[in-house]
Amino acid sequence: ASDGTGATWEGACEFTVNAPVEKAWSILSDFGGFADWATSVLEGCSLVEGLPQEIGCVRLVKGKPSVDGFALEATEKLLELDHSRYVISWEVTTCNAPLFAGATSTIQLSRPENPHGTTRIVCRCKRDPSLDLDQQTFLYAVHSLFSKVDSDLLQALGSIA
């Protein structure tokens, strides 16, 4: 259900890693391999439909259980994978956490103006508003999730931001 305003809820965070954009992209662009490096949030990630790295393929992601025992489980469809612009985008098509159901996430990498081997990463997650959900809770969850992804990526790259 929409809140009637026509607005979209969008949470975003930005961070920089001490690694060339190509190295960070080689990790982030592997749509089926997120669980290989996002170890603080994911327990598993596997392709369940389509061919790897092909637009429209679907992955099943299983989150790590939280303190209360809840473990997120979602299917996500690859919407965009642009190697020239370093953009990957996907839609959550099913999810046992209503907060993320129907959300679209995008990660875009770029070289800062004064690069020195660093990569700027912008992560965005947006969804239609809902009368059943709170926008601040959504924004907090997005920021929390992407902060953990940032930490996991730094560890995977062997970098210090």
CSV table of N, CA and C in Angstrom, one decimal:
chain,number,residue,atom,x,y,z
A,1,ALA,N,0.8,-1.2,0.0
A,1,ALA,CA,0.0,0.0,0.0
A,1,ALA,C,0.9,1.2,0.0
A,2,SER,N,0.5,2.2,-0.8
A,2,SER,CA,1.2,3.5,-0.9
A,2,SER,C,0.8,4.4,0.2
A,3,ASP,N,1.6,5.4,0.6
A,3,ASP,CA,1.2,6.4,1.6
A,3,ASP,C,0.4,7.5,0.9
A,4,GLY,N,0.3,7.5,-0.4
A,4,GLY,CA,-0.5,8.5,-1.1
A,4,GLY,C,0.3,9.7,-1.5
A,5,THR,N,1.6,9.8,-1.1
A,5,THR,CA,2.3,11.0,-1.5
A,5,THR,C,3.1,10.9,-2.8
A,6,GLY,N,3.2,9.6,-3.3
A,6,GLY,CA,3.9,9.4,-4.5
A,6,GLY,C,5.4,9.4,-4.4
A,7,ALA,N,5.9,9.7,-3.1
A,7,ALA,CA,7.3,9.8,-2.9
A,7,ALA,C,7.9,8.4,-2.8
A,8,THR,N,9.2,8.3,-2.9
A,8,THR,CA,9.9,7.0,-2.8
A,8,THR,C,10.8,7.1,-1.6
A,9,TRP,N,10.8,6.1,-0.7
A,9,TRP,CA,11.8,6.1,0.4
A,9,TRP,C,13.1,5.7,-0.2
A,10,GLU,N,14.2,6.4,0.1
A,10,GLU,CA,15.5,6.0,-0.4
A,10,GLU,C,16.5,6.2,0.7
A,11,GLY,N,17.3,5.2,1.0
A,11,GLY,CA,18.4,5.2,1.9
A,11,GLY,C,19.7,5.1,1.1
A,12,ALA,N,20.7,5.7,1.5
A,12,ALA,CA,22.0,5.7,0.8
A,12,ALA,C,23.2,5.8,1.8
A,13,CYS,N,24.3,5.3,1.4
A,13,CYS,CA,25.5,5.6,2.1
A,13,CYS,C,26.6,5.6,1.1
A,14,GLU,N,27.7,6.2,1.5
A,14,GLU,CA,28.8,6.4,0.6
A,14,GLU,C,30.1,6.1,1.4
A,15,PHE,N,31.0,5.4,0.8
A,15,PHE,CA,32.3,5.2,1.4
A,15,PHE,C,33.4,5.0,0.4
A,16,THR,N,34.6,5.1,0.9
A,16,THR,CA,35.8,5.0,0.0
A,16,THR,C,36.7,3.9,0.5
A,17,VAL,N,37.2,3.1,-0.5
A,17,VAL,CA,38.1,2.0,-0.1
A,17,VAL,C,39.4,2.2,-0.8
A,18,ASN,N,40.5,1.8,-0.1
A,18,ASN,CA,41.8,1.9,-0.6
A,18,ASN,C,42.1,0.7,-1.6
A,19,ALA,N,41.5,0.7,-2.7
A,19,ALA,CA,41.7,-0.3,-3.7
A,19,ALA,C,41.3,0.3,-5.1
A,20,PRO,N,41.9,-0.1,-6.1
A,20,PRO,CA,41.5,0.3,-7.5
A,20,PRO,C,40.1,-0.1,-7.8
A,21,VAL,N,39.4,0.7,-8.6
A,21,VAL,CA,38.0,0.5,-8.9
A,21,VAL,C,37.8,-0.9,-9.5
A,22,GLU,N,38.8,-1.4,-10.3
A,22,GLU,CA,38.7,-2.7,-11.0
A,22,GLU,C,38.7,-3.8,-10.0
A,23,LYS,N,39.5,-3.7,-8.9
A,23,LYS,CA,39.5,-4.7,-7.9
A,23,LYS,C,38.2,-4.8,-7.1
A,24,ALA,N,37.7,-3.6,-6.7
A,24,ALA,CA,36.5,-3.6,-5.9
A,24,ALA,C,35.3,-4.1,-6.8
A,25,TRP,N,35.3,-3.7,-8.1
A,25,TRP,CA,34.3,-4.1,-9.0
A,25,TRP,C,34.3,-5.6,-9.2
A,26,SER,N,35.4,-6.2,-9.2
A,26,SER,CA,35.5,-7.7,-9.5
A,26,SER,C,34.8,-8.4,-8.3
A,27,ILE,N,34.8,-7.8,-7.1
A,27,ILE,CA,34.1,-8.4,-6.0
A,27,ILE,C,32.6,-8.1,-6.0
A,28,LEU,N,32.3,-6.8,-6.2
A,28,LEU,CA,30.9,-6.3,-6.1
A,28,LEU,C,30.0,-6.7,-7.3
A,29,SER,N,30.6,-7.0,-8.4
A,29,SER,CA,29.8,-7.3,-9.6
A,29,SER,C,29.5,-8.8,-9.7
A,30,ASP,N,30.0,-9.6,-8.8
A,30,ASP,CA,29.7,-11.0,-8.8
A,30,ASP,C,28.3,-11.2,-8.1
A,31,PHE,N,27.2,-11.2,-8.9
A,31,PHE,CA,25.9,-11.2,-8.3
A,31,PHE,C,25.6,-12.4,-7.5
A,32,GLY,N,26.1,-13.5,-7.9
A,32,GLY,CA,25.8,-14.8,-7.2
A,32,GLY,C,26.8,-15.0,-6.1
A,33,GLY,N,27.9,-14.2,-6.0
A,33,GLY,CA,28.9,-14.5,-5.0
A,33,GLY,C,29.0,-13.6,-3.8
A,34,PHE,N,27.9,-12.8,-3.5
A,34,PHE,CA,27.9,-11.9,-2.4
A,34,PHE,C,28.2,-12.6,-1.1
A,35,ALA,N,27.7,-13.8,-0.9
A,35,ALA,CA,27.9,-14.5,0.4
A,35,ALA,C,29.4,-14.8,0.6
A,36,ASP,N,30.2,-14.9,-0.5
A,36,ASP,CA,31.6,-15.2,-0.4
A,36,ASP,C,32.4,-14.1,0.4
A,37,TRP,N,31.9,-12.9,0.3
A,37,TRP,CA,32.6,-11.8,1.0
A,37,TRP,C,31.8,-11.1,2.0
A,38,ALA,N,30.5,-11.0,1.9
A,38,ALA,CA,29.6,-10.3,2.8
A,38,ALA,C,29.2,-11.2,4.0
A,39,THR,N,30.2,-11.6,4.6
A,39,THR,CA,30.1,-12.7,5.6
A,39,THR,C,29.4,-12.3,6.9
A,40,SER,N,29.4,-11.0,7.2
A,40,SER,CA,28.7,-10.6,8.5
A,40,SER,C,27.2,-10.5,8.3
A,41,VAL,N,26.7,-10.5,7.1
A,41,VAL,CA,25.3,-10.4,6.9
A,41,VAL,C,24.6,-11.6,6.2
A,42,LEU,N,25.4,-12.3,5.4
A,42,LEU,CA,24.9,-13.4,4.6
A,42,LEU,C,25.5,-14.7,5.0
A,43,GLU,N,24.6,-15.7,5.0
A,43,GLU,CA,25.0,-17.1,5.3
A,43,GLU,C,25.1,-17.9,4.0
A,44,GLY,N,24.3,-17.4,3.0
A,44,GLY,CA,24.3,-18.1,1.7
A,44,GLY,C,23.8,-17.2,0.6
A,45,CYS,N,24.2,-17.5,-0.6
A,45,CYS,CA,23.7,-16.8,-1.8
A,45,CYS,C,23.9,-17.8,-3.0
A,46,SER,N,22.9,-18.1,-3.7
A,46,SER,CA,23.0,-19.0,-4.8
A,46,SER,C,22.0,-18.6,-5.9
A,47,LEU,N,22.5,-18.8,-7.1
A,47,LEU,CA,21.7,-18.5,-8.3
A,47,LEU,C,20.6,-19.6,-8.4
A,48,VAL,N,19.3,-19.2,-8.6
A,48,VAL,CA,18.2,-20.1,-8.6
A,48,VAL,C,17.5,-20.0,-10.0
A,49,GLU,N,17.8,-19.0,-10.8
A,49,GLU,CA,17.2,-18.9,-12.1
A,49,GLU,C,18.1,-18.1,-13.0
A,50,GLY,N,18.1,-18.5,-14.3
A,50,GLY,CA,18.9,-17.8,-15.3
A,50,GLY,C,20.4,-18.2,-15.2
A,51,LEU,N,21.1,-17.5,-16.1
A,51,LEU,CA,22.6,-17.7,-16.2
A,51,LEU,C,23.3,-16.7,-15.4
A,52,PRO,N,24.5,-17.1,-14.8
A,52,PRO,CA,25.2,-16.1,-14.0
A,52,PRO,C,25.5,-14.8,-14.7
A,53,GLN,N,25.4,-13.7,-14.0
A,53,GLN,CA,25.7,-12.4,-14.5
A,53,GLN,C,24.9,-11.9,-15.7
A,54,GLU,N,23.8,-12.6,-15.9
A,54,GLU,CA,22.9,-12.2,-17.0
A,54,GLU,C,21.7,-11.5,-16.4
A,55,ILE,N,21.4,-10.3,-17.1
A,55,ILE,CA,20.2,-9.5,-16.6
A,55,ILE,C,19.0,-10.4,-16.5
A,56,GLY,N,18.3,-10.3,-15.4
A,56,GLY,CA,17.1,-11.2,-15.2
A,56,GLY,C,17.4,-12.4,-14.4
A,57,CYS,N,18.6,-12.8,-14.2
A,57,CYS,CA,18.9,-13.9,-13.3
A,57,CYS,C,18.5,-13.6,-11.9
A,58,VAL,N,18.2,-14.7,-11.1
A,58,VAL,CA,17.6,-14.5,-9.8
A,58,VAL,C,18.5,-15.3,-8.8
A,59,ARG,N,18.8,-14.6,-7.7
A,59,ARG,CA,19.6,-15.3,-6.6
A,59,ARG,C,18.7,-15.4,-5.4
A,60,LEU,N,19.0,-16.4,-4.6
A,60,LEU,CA,18.4,-16.6,-3.3
A,60,LEU,C,19.5,-16.2,-2.3
A,61,VAL,N,19.1,-15.3,-1.4
A,61,VAL,CA,20.1,-14.9,-0.3
A,61,VAL,C,19.5,-15.3,1.0
A,62,LYS,N,20.4,-15.8,1.8
A,62,LYS,CA,20.0,-16.2,3.2
A,62,LYS,C,20.8,-15.4,4.2
A,63,GLY,N,20.2,-14.6,5.0
A,63,GLY,CA,20.9,-13.8,6.0
A,63,GLY,C,21.3,-14.6,7.2
A,64,LYS,N,22.3,-14.1,7.9
A,64,LYS,CA,22.7,-14.7,9.2
A,64,LYS,C,21.6,-14.4,10.2
A,65,PRO,N,21.3,-15.4,11.1
A,65,PRO,CA,20.3,-15.1,12.1
A,65,PRO,C,20.6,-13.9,13.0
A,66,SER,N,19.7,-13.1,13.4
A,66,SER,CA,19.9,-12.0,14.3
A,66,SER,C,19.8,-12.6,15.7
A,67,VAL,N,20.0,-11.7,16.7
A,67,VAL,CA,20.0,-12.1,18.1
A,67,VAL,C,18.7,-12.8,18.4
A,68,ASP,N,17.5,-12.3,17.8
A,68,ASP,CA,16.3,-12.9,18.2
A,68,ASP,C,16.0,-14.2,17.3
A,69,GLY,N,17.0,-14.6,16.5
A,69,GLY,CA,16.8,-15.8,15.7
A,69,GLY,C,16.3,-15.6,14.3
A,70,PHE,N,15.8,-14.4,14.0
A,70,PHE,CA,15.2,-14.2,12.7
A,70,PHE,C,16.4,-14.2,11.6
A,71,ALA,N,16.1,-14.9,10.5
A,71,ALA,CA,17.1,-14.9,9.4
A,71,ALA,C,16.4,-14.5,8.1
A,72,LEU,N,16.9,-13.4,7.5
A,72,LEU,CA,16.3,-12.9,6.3
A,72,LEU,C,16.5,-13.9,5.2
A,73,GLU,N,15.5,-14.1,4.4
A,73,GLU,CA,15.6,-14.9,3.2
A,73,GLU,C,14.8,-14.2,2.1
A,74,ALA,N,15.5,-14.0,0.9
A,74,ALA,CA,14.9,-13.2,-0.2
A,74,ALA,C,15.4,-13.7,-1.5
A,75,THR,N,14.6,-13.5,-2.5
A,75,THR,CA,15.0,-13.7,-3.9
A,75,THR,C,15.2,-12.3,-4.5
A,76,GLU,N,16.3,-12.2,-5.3
A,76,GLU,CA,16.6,-10.9,-5.9
A,76,GLU,C,16.9,-11.1,-7.3
A,77,LYS,N,16.4,-10.2,-8.1
A,77,LYS,CA,16.5,-10.3,-9.6
A,77,LYS,C,17.5,-9.2,-10.1
A,78,LEU,N,18.5,-9.6,-10.8
A,78,LEU,CA,19.5,-8.7,-11.4
A,78,LEU,C,18.9,-7.8,-12.5
A,79,LEU,N,18.9,-6.5,-12.2
A,79,LEU,CA,18.3,-5.5,-13.2
A,79,LEU,C,19.3,-4.8,-14.1
A,80,GLU,N,20.5,-4.6,-13.5
A,80,GLU,CA,21.6,-3.9,-14.3
A,80,GLU,C,22.9,-4.4,-13.9
A,81,LEU,N,23.8,-4.6,-14.8
A,81,LEU,CA,25.2,-4.9,-14.6
A,81,LEU,C,26.0,-4.3,-15.7
A,82,ASP,N,26.5,-3.1,-15.4
A,82,ASP,CA,27.2,-2.3,-16.4
A,82,ASP,C,28.6,-2.2,-16.0
A,83,HIS,N,29.5,-2.9,-16.7
A,83,HIS,CA,30.9,-3.0,-16.4
A,83,HIS,C,31.6,-1.7,-16.8
A,84,SER,N,31.1,-0.9,-17.8
A,84,SER,CA,31.7,0.3,-18.2
A,84,SER,C,31.5,1.5,-17.2
A,85,ARG,N,30.3,1.4,-16.5
A,85,ARG,CA,30.0,2.5,-15.6
A,85,ARG,C,30.1,2.0,-14.1
A,86,TYR,N,30.5,0.7,-13.9
A,86,TYR,CA,30.6,0.1,-12.6
A,86,TYR,C,29.3,0.2,-11.8
A,87,VAL,N,28.2,-0.2,-12.4
A,87,VAL,CA,26.9,-0.2,-11.7
A,87,VAL,C,26.3,-1.6,-11.7
A,88,ILE,N,25.8,-2.0,-10.5
A,88,ILE,CA,25.0,-3.2,-10.4
A,88,ILE,C,23.7,-2.8,-9.6
A,89,SER,N,22.6,-3.4,-10.1
A,89,SER,CA,21.3,-3.1,-9.5
A,89,SER,C,20.5,-4.3,-9.5
A,90,TRP,N,19.7,-4.5,-8.4
A,90,TRP,CA,18.8,-5.6,-8.3
A,90,TRP,C,17.5,-5.3,-7.5
A,91,GLU,N,16.5,-6.1,-7.7
A,91,GLU,CA,15.2,-5.9,-7.1
A,91,GLU,C,14.9,-7.1,-6.2
A,92,VAL,N,14.4,-6.8,-5.0
A,92,VAL,CA,14.0,-7.9,-4.0
A,92,VAL,C,12.6,-8.3,-4.5
A,93,THR,N,12.5,-9.5,-5.0
A,93,THR,CA,11.3,-9.9,-5.6
A,93,THR,C,10.4,-10.7,-4.5
A,94,THR,N,11.0,-11.4,-3.6
A,94,THR,CA,10.3,-12.0,-2.5
A,94,THR,C,11.2,-11.8,-1.3
A,95,CYS,N,10.6,-11.7,-0.1
A,95,CYS,CA,11.4,-11.5,1.1
A,95,CYS,C,10.5,-11.8,2.3
A,96,ASN,N,11.1,-12.4,3.3
A,96,ASN,CA,10.4,-12.7,4.6
A,96,ASN,C,10.4,-11.5,5.5
A,97,ALA,N,11.1,-10.4,5.1
A,97,ALA,CA,11.2,-9.2,5.9
A,97,ALA,C,10.4,-8.1,5.1
A,98,PRO,N,9.2,-7.8,5.5
A,98,PRO,CA,8.5,-6.8,4.7
A,98,PRO,C,9.2,-5.5,4.5
A,99,LEU,N,10.1,-5.1,5.3
A,99,LEU,CA,10.9,-3.9,5.2
A,99,LEU,C,11.6,-3.8,3.8
A,100,PHE,N,12.1,-5.0,3.3
A,100,PHE,CA,12.9,-5.0,2.1
A,100,PHE,C,12.1,-5.5,0.9
A,101,ALA,N,10.9,-6.1,1.1
A,101,ALA,CA,10.1,-6.6,0.0
A,101,ALA,C,9.8,-5.5,-1.0
A,102,GLY,N,10.2,-5.8,-2.3
A,102,GLY,CA,10.0,-4.8,-3.4
A,102,GLY,C,11.0,-3.7,-3.5
A,103,ALA,N,12.0,-3.7,-2.6
A,103,ALA,CA,13.1,-2.7,-2.7
A,103,ALA,C,14.0,-3.0,-3.9
A,104,THR,N,14.6,-1.9,-4.3
A,104,THR,CA,15.6,-1.9,-5.4
A,104,THR,C,16.9,-1.4,-4.8
A,105,SER,N,18.0,-2.1,-5.0
A,105,SER,CA,19.3,-1.6,-4.5
A,105,SER,C,20.2,-1.4,-5.7
A,106,THR,N,21.1,-0.4,-5.6
A,106,THR,CA,22.1,-0.1,-6.6
A,106,THR,C,23.4,0.2,-5.9
A,107,ILE,N,24.4,-0.3,-6.5
A,107,ILE,CA,25.8,0.0,-6.0
A,107,ILE,C,26.5,0.6,-7.2
A,108,GLN,N,27.1,1.7,-7.1
A,108,GLN,CA,27.9,2.3,-8.1
A,108,GLN,C,29.3,2.7,-7.6
A,109,LEU,N,30.3,2.4,-8.4
A,109,LEU,CA,31.7,2.6,-8.1
A,109,LEU,C,32.2,3.7,-9.0
A,110,SER,N,33.2,4.5,-8.5
A,110,SER,CA,33.8,5.5,-9.3
A,110,SER,C,35.2,5.8,-8.7
A,111,ARG,N,36.0,6.5,-9.5
A,111,ARG,CA,37.3,6.9,-9.1
A,111,ARG,C,37.1,8.4,-8.6
A,112,PRO,N,37.6,8.7,-7.4
A,112,PRO,CA,37.5,10.1,-6.9
A,112,PRO,C,38.4,10.9,-7.8
A,113,GLU,N,38.2,12.2,-7.8
A,113,GLU,CA,39.0,13.1,-8.6
A,113,GLU,C,40.5,13.0,-8.4
A,114,ASN,N,40.9,12.8,-7.1
A,114,ASN,CA,42.3,12.6,-6.8
A,114,ASN,C,42.5,11.1,-6.3
A,115,PRO,N,42.4,10.2,-7.3
A,115,PRO,CA,42.3,8.8,-6.9
A,115,PRO,C,43.3,8.1,-6.1
A,116,HIS,N,44.6,8.1,-6.4
A,116,HIS,CA,45.6,7.4,-5.7
A,116,HIS,C,45.2,6.0,-5.3
A,117,GLY,N,44.6,5.3,-6.3
A,117,GLY,CA,44.2,3.9,-6.1
A,117,GLY,C,43.0,3.7,-5.2
A,118,THR,N,42.2,4.7,-5.0
A,118,THR,CA,41.0,4.5,-4.1
A,118,THR,C,39.7,4.4,-5.0
A,119,THR,N,38.7,3.9,-4.4
A,119,THR,CA,37.4,3.8,-5.1
A,119,THR,C,36.3,4.3,-4.2
A,120,ARG,N,35.4,5.2,-4.8
A,120,ARG,CA,34.3,5.7,-4.1
A,120,ARG,C,33.1,4.8,-4.4
A,121,ILE,N,32.4,4.4,-3.4
A,121,ILE,CA,31.3,3.4,-3.6
A,121,ILE,C,30.0,4.1,-3.0
A,122,VAL,N,29.0,4.1,-3.8
A,122,VAL,CA,27.7,4.7,-3.4
A,122,VAL,C,26.7,3.6,-3.4
A,123,CYS,N,26.0,3.3,-2.3
A,123,CYS,CA,25.0,2.2,-2.2
A,123,CYS,C,23.7,2.9,-2.0
A,124,ARG,N,22.7,2.5,-2.7
A,124,ARG,CA,21.3,3.1,-2.6
A,124,ARG,C,20.3,2.0,-2.5
A,125,CYS,N,19.3,2.2,-1.7
A,125,CYS,CA,18.2,1.2,-1.6
A,125,CYS,C,16.9,2.0,-1.5
A,126,LYS,N,16.0,1.7,-2.4
A,126,LYS,CA,14.7,2.5,-2.4
A,126,LYS,C,13.5,1.6,-2.5
A,127,ARG,N,12.4,2.0,-2.1
A,127,ARG,CA,11.2,1.3,-2.1
A,127,ARG,C,10.0,2.3,-2.1
A,128,ASP,N,8.9,1.8,-2.5
A,128,ASP,CA,7.6,2.6,-2.4
A,128,ASP,C,7.3,2.6,-0.9
A,129,PRO,N,6.7,3.8,-0.5
A,129,PRO,CA,6.2,3.9,0.9
A,129,PRO,C,5.2,2.9,1.2
A,130,SER,N,5.0,2.6,2.5
A,130,SER,CA,4.0,1.7,2.9
A,130,SER,C,3.3,2.2,4.2
A,131,LEU,N,2.0,2.0,4.2
A,131,LEU,CA,1.3,2.4,5.4
A,131,LEU,C,1.6,1.5,6.6
A,132,ASP,N,2.1,0.3,6.3
A,132,ASP,CA,2.4,-0.7,7.3
A,132,ASP,C,3.8,-0.6,7.9
A,133,LEU,N,4.6,0.2,7.3
A,133,LEU,CA,6.0,0.3,7.7
A,133,LEU,C,6.4,1.8,8.0
A,134,ASP,N,7.4,1.9,8.7
A,134,ASP,CA,7.9,3.2,9.2
A,134,ASP,C,9.2,3.6,8.3
A,135,GLN,N,9.2,4.8,7.7
A,135,GLN,CA,10.3,5.2,6.9
A,135,GLN,C,11.6,5.3,7.7
A,136,GLN,N,11.6,5.8,8.9
A,136,GLN,CA,12.8,5.8,9.7
A,136,GLN,C,13.4,4.5,9.9
A,137,THR,N,12.6,3.5,10.2
A,137,THR,CA,13.0,2.1,10.4
A,137,THR,C,13.7,1.6,9.1
A,138,PHE,N,13.1,1.9,8.0
A,138,PHE,CA,13.6,1.5,6.7
A,138,PHE,C,15.0,2.1,6.5
A,139,LEU,N,15.1,3.4,6.7
A,139,LEU,CA,16.4,4.1,6.5
A,139,LEU,C,17.5,3.6,7.4
A,140,TYR,N,17.1,3.3,8.7
A,140,TYR,CA,18.1,2.8,9.6
A,140,TYR,C,18.5,1.4,9.2
A,141,ALA,N,17.6,0.6,8.7
A,141,ALA,CA,18.0,-0.8,8.3
A,141,ALA,C,18.9,-0.7,7.1
A,142,VAL,N,18.6,0.2,6.1
A,142,VAL,CA,19.5,0.3,4.9
A,142,VAL,C,20.9,0.7,5.3
A,143,HIS,N,21.0,1.8,6.2
A,143,HIS,CA,22.3,2.3,6.6
A,143,HIS,C,23.1,1.2,7.4
A,144,SER,N,22.4,0.5,8.2
A,144,SER,CA,23.0,-0.6,9.0
A,144,SER,C,23.5,-1.7,8.1
A,145,LEU,N,22.7,-2.1,7.1
A,145,LEU,CA,23.1,-3.2,6.2
A,145,LEU,C,24.3,-2.7,5.4
A,146,PHE,N,24.2,-1.5,4.8
A,146,PHE,CA,25.4,-1.1,3.9
A,146,PHE,C,26.6,-0.8,4.7
A,147,SER,N,26.5,-0.5,6.0
A,147,SER,CA,27.7,-0.3,6.8
A,147,SER,C,28.4,-1.6,7.0
A,148,LYS,N,27.6,-2.7,7.3
A,148,LYS,CA,28.2,-4.0,7.4
A,148,LYS,C,28.8,-4.5,6.1
A,149,VAL,N,28.2,-4.2,5.0
A,149,VAL,CA,28.7,-4.5,3.7
A,149,VAL,C,30.0,-3.8,3.4
A,150,ASP,N,30.1,-2.5,3.8
A,150,ASP,CA,31.3,-1.8,3.7
A,150,ASP,C,32.5,-2.4,4.5
A,151,SER,N,32.2,-2.8,5.7
A,151,SER,CA,33.2,-3.5,6.5
A,151,SER,C,33.6,-4.8,5.9
A,152,ASP,N,32.7,-5.6,5.5
A,152,ASP,CA,33.0,-6.9,4.8
A,152,ASP,C,33.8,-6.7,3.6
A,153,LEU,N,33.5,-5.7,2.8
A,153,LEU,CA,34.2,-5.4,1.5
A,153,LEU,C,35.7,-5.0,1.9
A,154,LEU,N,35.8,-4.1,2.9
A,154,LEU,CA,37.2,-3.8,3.3
A,154,LEU,C,38.0,-5.0,3.7
A,155,GLN,N,37.4,-5.9,4.4
A,155,GLN,CA,38.1,-7.1,4.8
A,155,GLN,C,38.5,-7.9,3.5
A,156,ALA,N,37.5,-8.0,2.6
A,156,ALA,CA,37.7,-8.8,1.4
A,156,ALA,C,38.8,-8.2,0.5
A,157,LEU,N,38.9,-6.9,0.5
A,157,LEU,CA,40.0,-6.2,-0.3
A,157,LEU,C,41.3,-6.2,0.4
A,158,GLY,N,41.3,-6.4,1.8
A,158,GLY,CA,42.5,-6.3,2.5
A,158,GLY,C,42.9,-4.8,2.7
A,159,SER,N,41.9,-3.9,2.6
A,159,SER,CA,42.2,-2.5,2.6
A,159,SER,C,41.8,-1.9,4.0
A,160,ILE,N,42.3,-0.7,4.2
A,160,ILE,CA,42.0,0.2,5.3
A,160,ILE,C,41.5,1.5,4.7
A,161,ALA,N,40.2,1.9,5.1
A,161,ALA,CA,39.7,3.1,4.5
A,161,ALA,C,40.2,4.3,5.3
